[in-house]
Coordinates of C-alpha atoms in Angstrom, one line a residue:
X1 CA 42.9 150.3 57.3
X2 CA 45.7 152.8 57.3
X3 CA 45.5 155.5 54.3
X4 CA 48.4 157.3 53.5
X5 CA 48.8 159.8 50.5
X6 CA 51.8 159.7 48.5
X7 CA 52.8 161.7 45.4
X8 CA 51.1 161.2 42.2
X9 CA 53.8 162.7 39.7
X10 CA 57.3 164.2 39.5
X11 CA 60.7 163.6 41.9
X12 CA 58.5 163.8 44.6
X13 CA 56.2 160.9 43.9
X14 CA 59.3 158.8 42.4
X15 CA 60.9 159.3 45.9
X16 CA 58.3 158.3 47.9
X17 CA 57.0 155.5 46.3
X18 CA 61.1 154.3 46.1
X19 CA 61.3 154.7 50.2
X20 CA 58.2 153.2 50.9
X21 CA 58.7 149.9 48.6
X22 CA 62.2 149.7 49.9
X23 CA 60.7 149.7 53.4
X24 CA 58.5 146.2 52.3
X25 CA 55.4 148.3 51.2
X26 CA 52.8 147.2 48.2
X27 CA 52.8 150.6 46.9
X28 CA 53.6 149.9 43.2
X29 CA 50.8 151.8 40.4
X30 CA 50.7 149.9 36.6
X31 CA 48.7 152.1 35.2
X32 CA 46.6 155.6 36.5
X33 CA 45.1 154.4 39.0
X34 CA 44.2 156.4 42.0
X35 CA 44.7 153.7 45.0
X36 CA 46.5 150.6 45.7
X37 CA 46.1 148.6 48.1
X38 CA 48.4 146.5 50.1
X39 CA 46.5 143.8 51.7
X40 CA 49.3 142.3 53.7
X41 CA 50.1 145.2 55.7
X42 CA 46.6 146.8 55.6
X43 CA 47.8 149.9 54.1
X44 CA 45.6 151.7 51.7
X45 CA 47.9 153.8 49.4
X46 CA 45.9 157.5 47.8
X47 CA 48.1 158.9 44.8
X48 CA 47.3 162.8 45.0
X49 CA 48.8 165.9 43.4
X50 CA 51.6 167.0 46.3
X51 CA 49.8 170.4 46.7
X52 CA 46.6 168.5 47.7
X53 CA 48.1 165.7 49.8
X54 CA 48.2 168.5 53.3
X55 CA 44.5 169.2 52.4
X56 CA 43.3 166.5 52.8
X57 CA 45.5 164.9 55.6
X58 CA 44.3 168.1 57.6
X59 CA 40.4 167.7 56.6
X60 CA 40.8 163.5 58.0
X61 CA 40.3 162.0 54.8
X62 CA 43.6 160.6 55.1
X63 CA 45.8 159.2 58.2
X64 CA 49.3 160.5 56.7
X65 CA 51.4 161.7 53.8
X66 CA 54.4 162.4 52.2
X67 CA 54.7 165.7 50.1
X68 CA 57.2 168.3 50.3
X69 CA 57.6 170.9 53.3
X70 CA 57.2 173.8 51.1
X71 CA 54.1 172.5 49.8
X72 CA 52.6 171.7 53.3
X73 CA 53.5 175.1 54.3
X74 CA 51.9 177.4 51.6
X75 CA 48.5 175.5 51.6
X76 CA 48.2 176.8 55.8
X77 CA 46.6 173.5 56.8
X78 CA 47.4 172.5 60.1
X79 CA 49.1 169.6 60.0
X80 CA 52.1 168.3 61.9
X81 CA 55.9 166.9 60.4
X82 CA 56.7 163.5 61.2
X83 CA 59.8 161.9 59.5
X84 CA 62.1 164.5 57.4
X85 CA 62.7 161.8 54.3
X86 CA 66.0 163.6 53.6
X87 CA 65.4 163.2 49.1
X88 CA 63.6 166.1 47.2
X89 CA 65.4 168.5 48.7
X90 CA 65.7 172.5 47.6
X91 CA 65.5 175.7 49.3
X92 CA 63.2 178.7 48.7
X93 CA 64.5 182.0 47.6
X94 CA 63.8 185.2 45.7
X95 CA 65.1 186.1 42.5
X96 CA 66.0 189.3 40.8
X97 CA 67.7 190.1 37.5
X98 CA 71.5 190.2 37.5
X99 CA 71.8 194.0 37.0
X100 CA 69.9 194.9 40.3
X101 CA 70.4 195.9 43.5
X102 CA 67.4 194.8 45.6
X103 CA 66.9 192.8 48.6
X104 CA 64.2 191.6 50.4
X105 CA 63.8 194.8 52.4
X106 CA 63.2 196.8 49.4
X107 CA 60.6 194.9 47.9
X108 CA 57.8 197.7 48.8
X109 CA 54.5 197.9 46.3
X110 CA 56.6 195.5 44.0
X111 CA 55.1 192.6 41.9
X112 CA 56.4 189.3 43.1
X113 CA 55.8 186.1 41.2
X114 CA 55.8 182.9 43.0
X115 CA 54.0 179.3 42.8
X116 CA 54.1 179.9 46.9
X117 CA 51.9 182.9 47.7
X118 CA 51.4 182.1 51.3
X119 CA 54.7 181.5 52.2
X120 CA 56.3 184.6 50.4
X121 CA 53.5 186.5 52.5
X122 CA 54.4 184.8 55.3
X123 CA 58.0 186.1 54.8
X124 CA 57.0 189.6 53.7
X125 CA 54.6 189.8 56.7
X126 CA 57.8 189.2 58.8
X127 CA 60.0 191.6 56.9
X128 CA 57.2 194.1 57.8
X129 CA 57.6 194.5 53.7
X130 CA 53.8 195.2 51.8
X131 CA 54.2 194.4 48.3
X132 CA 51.8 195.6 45.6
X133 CA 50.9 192.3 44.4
X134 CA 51.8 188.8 44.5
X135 CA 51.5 187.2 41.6
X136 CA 50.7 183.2 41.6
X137 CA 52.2 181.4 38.6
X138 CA 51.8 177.7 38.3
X139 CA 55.1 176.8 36.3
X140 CA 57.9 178.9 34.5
X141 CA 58.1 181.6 37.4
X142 CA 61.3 182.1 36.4
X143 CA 60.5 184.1 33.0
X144 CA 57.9 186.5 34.6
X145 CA 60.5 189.7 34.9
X146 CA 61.6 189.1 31.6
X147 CA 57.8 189.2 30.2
X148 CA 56.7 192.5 32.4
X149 CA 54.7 190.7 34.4
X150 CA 56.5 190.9 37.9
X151 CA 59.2 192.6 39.8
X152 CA 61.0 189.7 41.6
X153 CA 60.4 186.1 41.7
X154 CA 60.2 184.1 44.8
X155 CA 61.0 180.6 43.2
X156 CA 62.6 176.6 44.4
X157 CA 65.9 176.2 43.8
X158 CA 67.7 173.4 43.3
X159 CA 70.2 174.0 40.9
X160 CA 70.1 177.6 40.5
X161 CA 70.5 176.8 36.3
X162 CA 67.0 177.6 35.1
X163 CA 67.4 181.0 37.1
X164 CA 70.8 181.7 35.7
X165 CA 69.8 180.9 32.3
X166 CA 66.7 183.1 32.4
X167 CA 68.6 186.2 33.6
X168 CA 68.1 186.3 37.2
X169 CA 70.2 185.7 40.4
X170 CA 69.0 184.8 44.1
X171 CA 69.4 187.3 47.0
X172 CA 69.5 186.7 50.6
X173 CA 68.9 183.6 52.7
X174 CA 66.7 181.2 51.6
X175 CA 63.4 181.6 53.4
X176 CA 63.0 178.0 53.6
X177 CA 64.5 174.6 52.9
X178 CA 62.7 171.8 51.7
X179 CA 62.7 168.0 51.3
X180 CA 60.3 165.2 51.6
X181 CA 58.3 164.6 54.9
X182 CA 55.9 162.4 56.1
X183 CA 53.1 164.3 57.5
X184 CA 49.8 163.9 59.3
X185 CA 46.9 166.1 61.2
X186 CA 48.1 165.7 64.2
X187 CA 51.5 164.0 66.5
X188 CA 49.0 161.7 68.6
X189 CA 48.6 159.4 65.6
X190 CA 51.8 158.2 66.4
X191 CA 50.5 156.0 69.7
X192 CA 48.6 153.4 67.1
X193 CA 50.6 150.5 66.5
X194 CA 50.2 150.4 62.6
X195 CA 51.4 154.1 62.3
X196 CA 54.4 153.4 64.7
X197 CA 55.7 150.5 62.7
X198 CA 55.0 152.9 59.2
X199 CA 57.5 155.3 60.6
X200 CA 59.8 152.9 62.2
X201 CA 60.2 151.3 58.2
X202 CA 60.3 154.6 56.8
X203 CA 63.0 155.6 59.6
X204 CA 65.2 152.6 58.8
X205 CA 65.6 153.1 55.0
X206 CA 66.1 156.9 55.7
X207 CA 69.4 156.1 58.0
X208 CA 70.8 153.4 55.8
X209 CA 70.5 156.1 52.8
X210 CA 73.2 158.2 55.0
X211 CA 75.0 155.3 56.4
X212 CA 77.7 152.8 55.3
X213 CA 79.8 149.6 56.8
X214 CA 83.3 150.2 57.2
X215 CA 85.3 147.0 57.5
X216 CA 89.2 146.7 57.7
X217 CA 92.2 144.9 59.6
X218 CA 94.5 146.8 61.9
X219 CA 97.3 146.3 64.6
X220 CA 95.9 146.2 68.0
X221 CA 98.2 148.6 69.4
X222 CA 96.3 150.8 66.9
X223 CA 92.9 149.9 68.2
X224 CA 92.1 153.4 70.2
X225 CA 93.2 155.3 67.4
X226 CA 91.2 153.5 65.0
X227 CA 88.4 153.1 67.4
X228 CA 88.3 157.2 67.3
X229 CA 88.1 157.6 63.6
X230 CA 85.0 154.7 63.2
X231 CA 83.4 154.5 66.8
X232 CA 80.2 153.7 64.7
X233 CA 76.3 153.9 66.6
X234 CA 77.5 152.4 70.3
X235 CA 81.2 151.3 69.7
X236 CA 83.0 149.4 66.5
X237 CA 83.0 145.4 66.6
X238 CA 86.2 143.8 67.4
X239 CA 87.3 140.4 66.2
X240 CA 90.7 139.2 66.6
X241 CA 92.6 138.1 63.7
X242 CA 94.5 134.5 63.2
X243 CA 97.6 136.9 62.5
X244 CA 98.7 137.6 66.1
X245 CA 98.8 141.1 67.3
X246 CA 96.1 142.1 64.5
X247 CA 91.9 142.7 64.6
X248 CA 89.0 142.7 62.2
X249 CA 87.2 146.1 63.0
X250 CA 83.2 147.3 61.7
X251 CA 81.5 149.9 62.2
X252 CA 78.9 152.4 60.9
X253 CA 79.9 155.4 59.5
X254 CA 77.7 158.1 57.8
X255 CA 78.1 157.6 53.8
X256 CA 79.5 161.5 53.2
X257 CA 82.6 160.9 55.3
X258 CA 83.5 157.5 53.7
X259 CA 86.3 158.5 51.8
X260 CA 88.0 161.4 54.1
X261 CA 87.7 158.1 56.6
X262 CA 88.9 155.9 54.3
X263 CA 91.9 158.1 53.5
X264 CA 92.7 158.5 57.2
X265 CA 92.7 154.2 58.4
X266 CA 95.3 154.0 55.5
X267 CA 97.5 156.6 56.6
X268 CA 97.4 155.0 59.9
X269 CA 98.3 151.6 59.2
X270 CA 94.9 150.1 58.5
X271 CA 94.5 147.3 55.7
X272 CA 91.7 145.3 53.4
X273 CA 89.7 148.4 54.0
X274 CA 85.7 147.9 52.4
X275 CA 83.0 149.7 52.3
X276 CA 79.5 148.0 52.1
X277 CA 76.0 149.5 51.4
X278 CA 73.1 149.1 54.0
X279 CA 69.8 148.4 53.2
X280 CA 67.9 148.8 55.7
X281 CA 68.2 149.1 59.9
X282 CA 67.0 149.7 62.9
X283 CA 69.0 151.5 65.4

């Protein structure tokens, strides 16, 4: 039986249990408990804190799991990414107060709080940078310069609010950004069958999250130019109208560009334009 870990609380564990119901998955907890177990596809789901789930994945207690990428990262075991899950995304940056001037470079003997100590080192280590102590904080890094306890903060960011209300303000590139992945100890576990048609699943609810159906009626001496703005996965589908010299067109088209596209089959002469939602596919 297949054992995959999955979230136990917070964005992360609502998003993964959302993809992997949505992808026919008996993954659903009523209570605390710790596993449950879908019979049907002989699946055995773990529910673990995210920091754990790359610990145990890596020791072979577990066949896969999905926790973020900063989290598999800063615990150093060696495990391998397979499916980016493209929700629970933020990036990874340091913080300073407003006032200063610092950067990265400069961050010699200072005290860096961070929930991430072994990817700041990581980073420092690269920067050729030797701090004078790191700092590990378990929530609320954001208020550690303001109490005296640390120099600079190294700190997720999604919004940027909780920094900007504490004070602070992020400098340099973000040493990392994050989302969900699906994750396991190492790439050959992708040959088995089970694990193949996991990630397929998985795969297929992930692309219909970024993709749309664009439908609409145009003239057929518009069909290249049309064709060019939706040429969907392989080429748009073509139907013929019972209004002579017009066509049904459908394609896919990837959800951010929707309305730009939208916008653009109007201005050209296109009509009865819809969108529709996908649920799931293959491609």
């Amino acid at each position: 039986m297949l054992k995959i870990a999955l979230p136990n609380k917070g964005s992360l564990s609502e998003g993964a249990v959302q993809v992997v119901k949505e992808a026919g998955y008996r993954c659903r907890r009523y209570g605390r408990e710790l596993m449950v177990r879908d019979s049907e596809n002989k699946i055995e789901f773990v529910f673990l804190r995210p920091r754990d789930i790359s610990v145990y994945v890596h020791n072979g207690v577990l066949d896969m799991g999905i926790t973020g990428r900063d989290l598999a990262i800063d615990s150093e075991a060696d495990v391998v990414e397979l499916l980016p899950l493209r929700f629970g995304k933020s990036d990874f940056y340091y913080a300073v107060p407003h006032s200063s001037s610092l950067t990265p470079e400069m961050f010699h003997q200072l005290r860096i709080a961070t929930s991430y100590p072994n990817l700041v080192l990581n980073d420092l280590k690269h920067r050729n940078v030797t701090p004078a102590r790191i700092i590990r904080l378990e929530g609320a890094v954001e208020i550690a310069i303001q109490l005296g306890v640390a120099d600079v903060v190294a700190d997720v960011v999604q919004s940027g609010k909780t920094l900007e209300d504490a004070g602070l303000k992020v400098i340099g590139e973000p040493l990392l950004s994050s989302e969900a992945v699906l994750i396991a100890r190492q790439q050959e576990i992708c040959q088995r069958h089970d694990v193949k048609v996991f990630i397929e699943r998985l795969k297929g609810i992930v692309v219909a999250r970024e993709y749309v159906i664009v439908e609409y009626d145009a003239p057929e001496s518009l069909l290249e130019t049309v064709s060019r703005m939706t040429p969907g996965i392989e080429s748009p589908t073509v139907s013929p109208l019972s209004k002579k010299g017009w066509v049904a067109v459908k394609a896919m088209t990837m959800r951010k560009d929707v309305n730009r596209i939208m916008d653009e089959l109007k201005d050209v002469g296109a009509r009865g334009i819809i969108v529709t939602d996908i649920r799931c596919c293959r491609l």
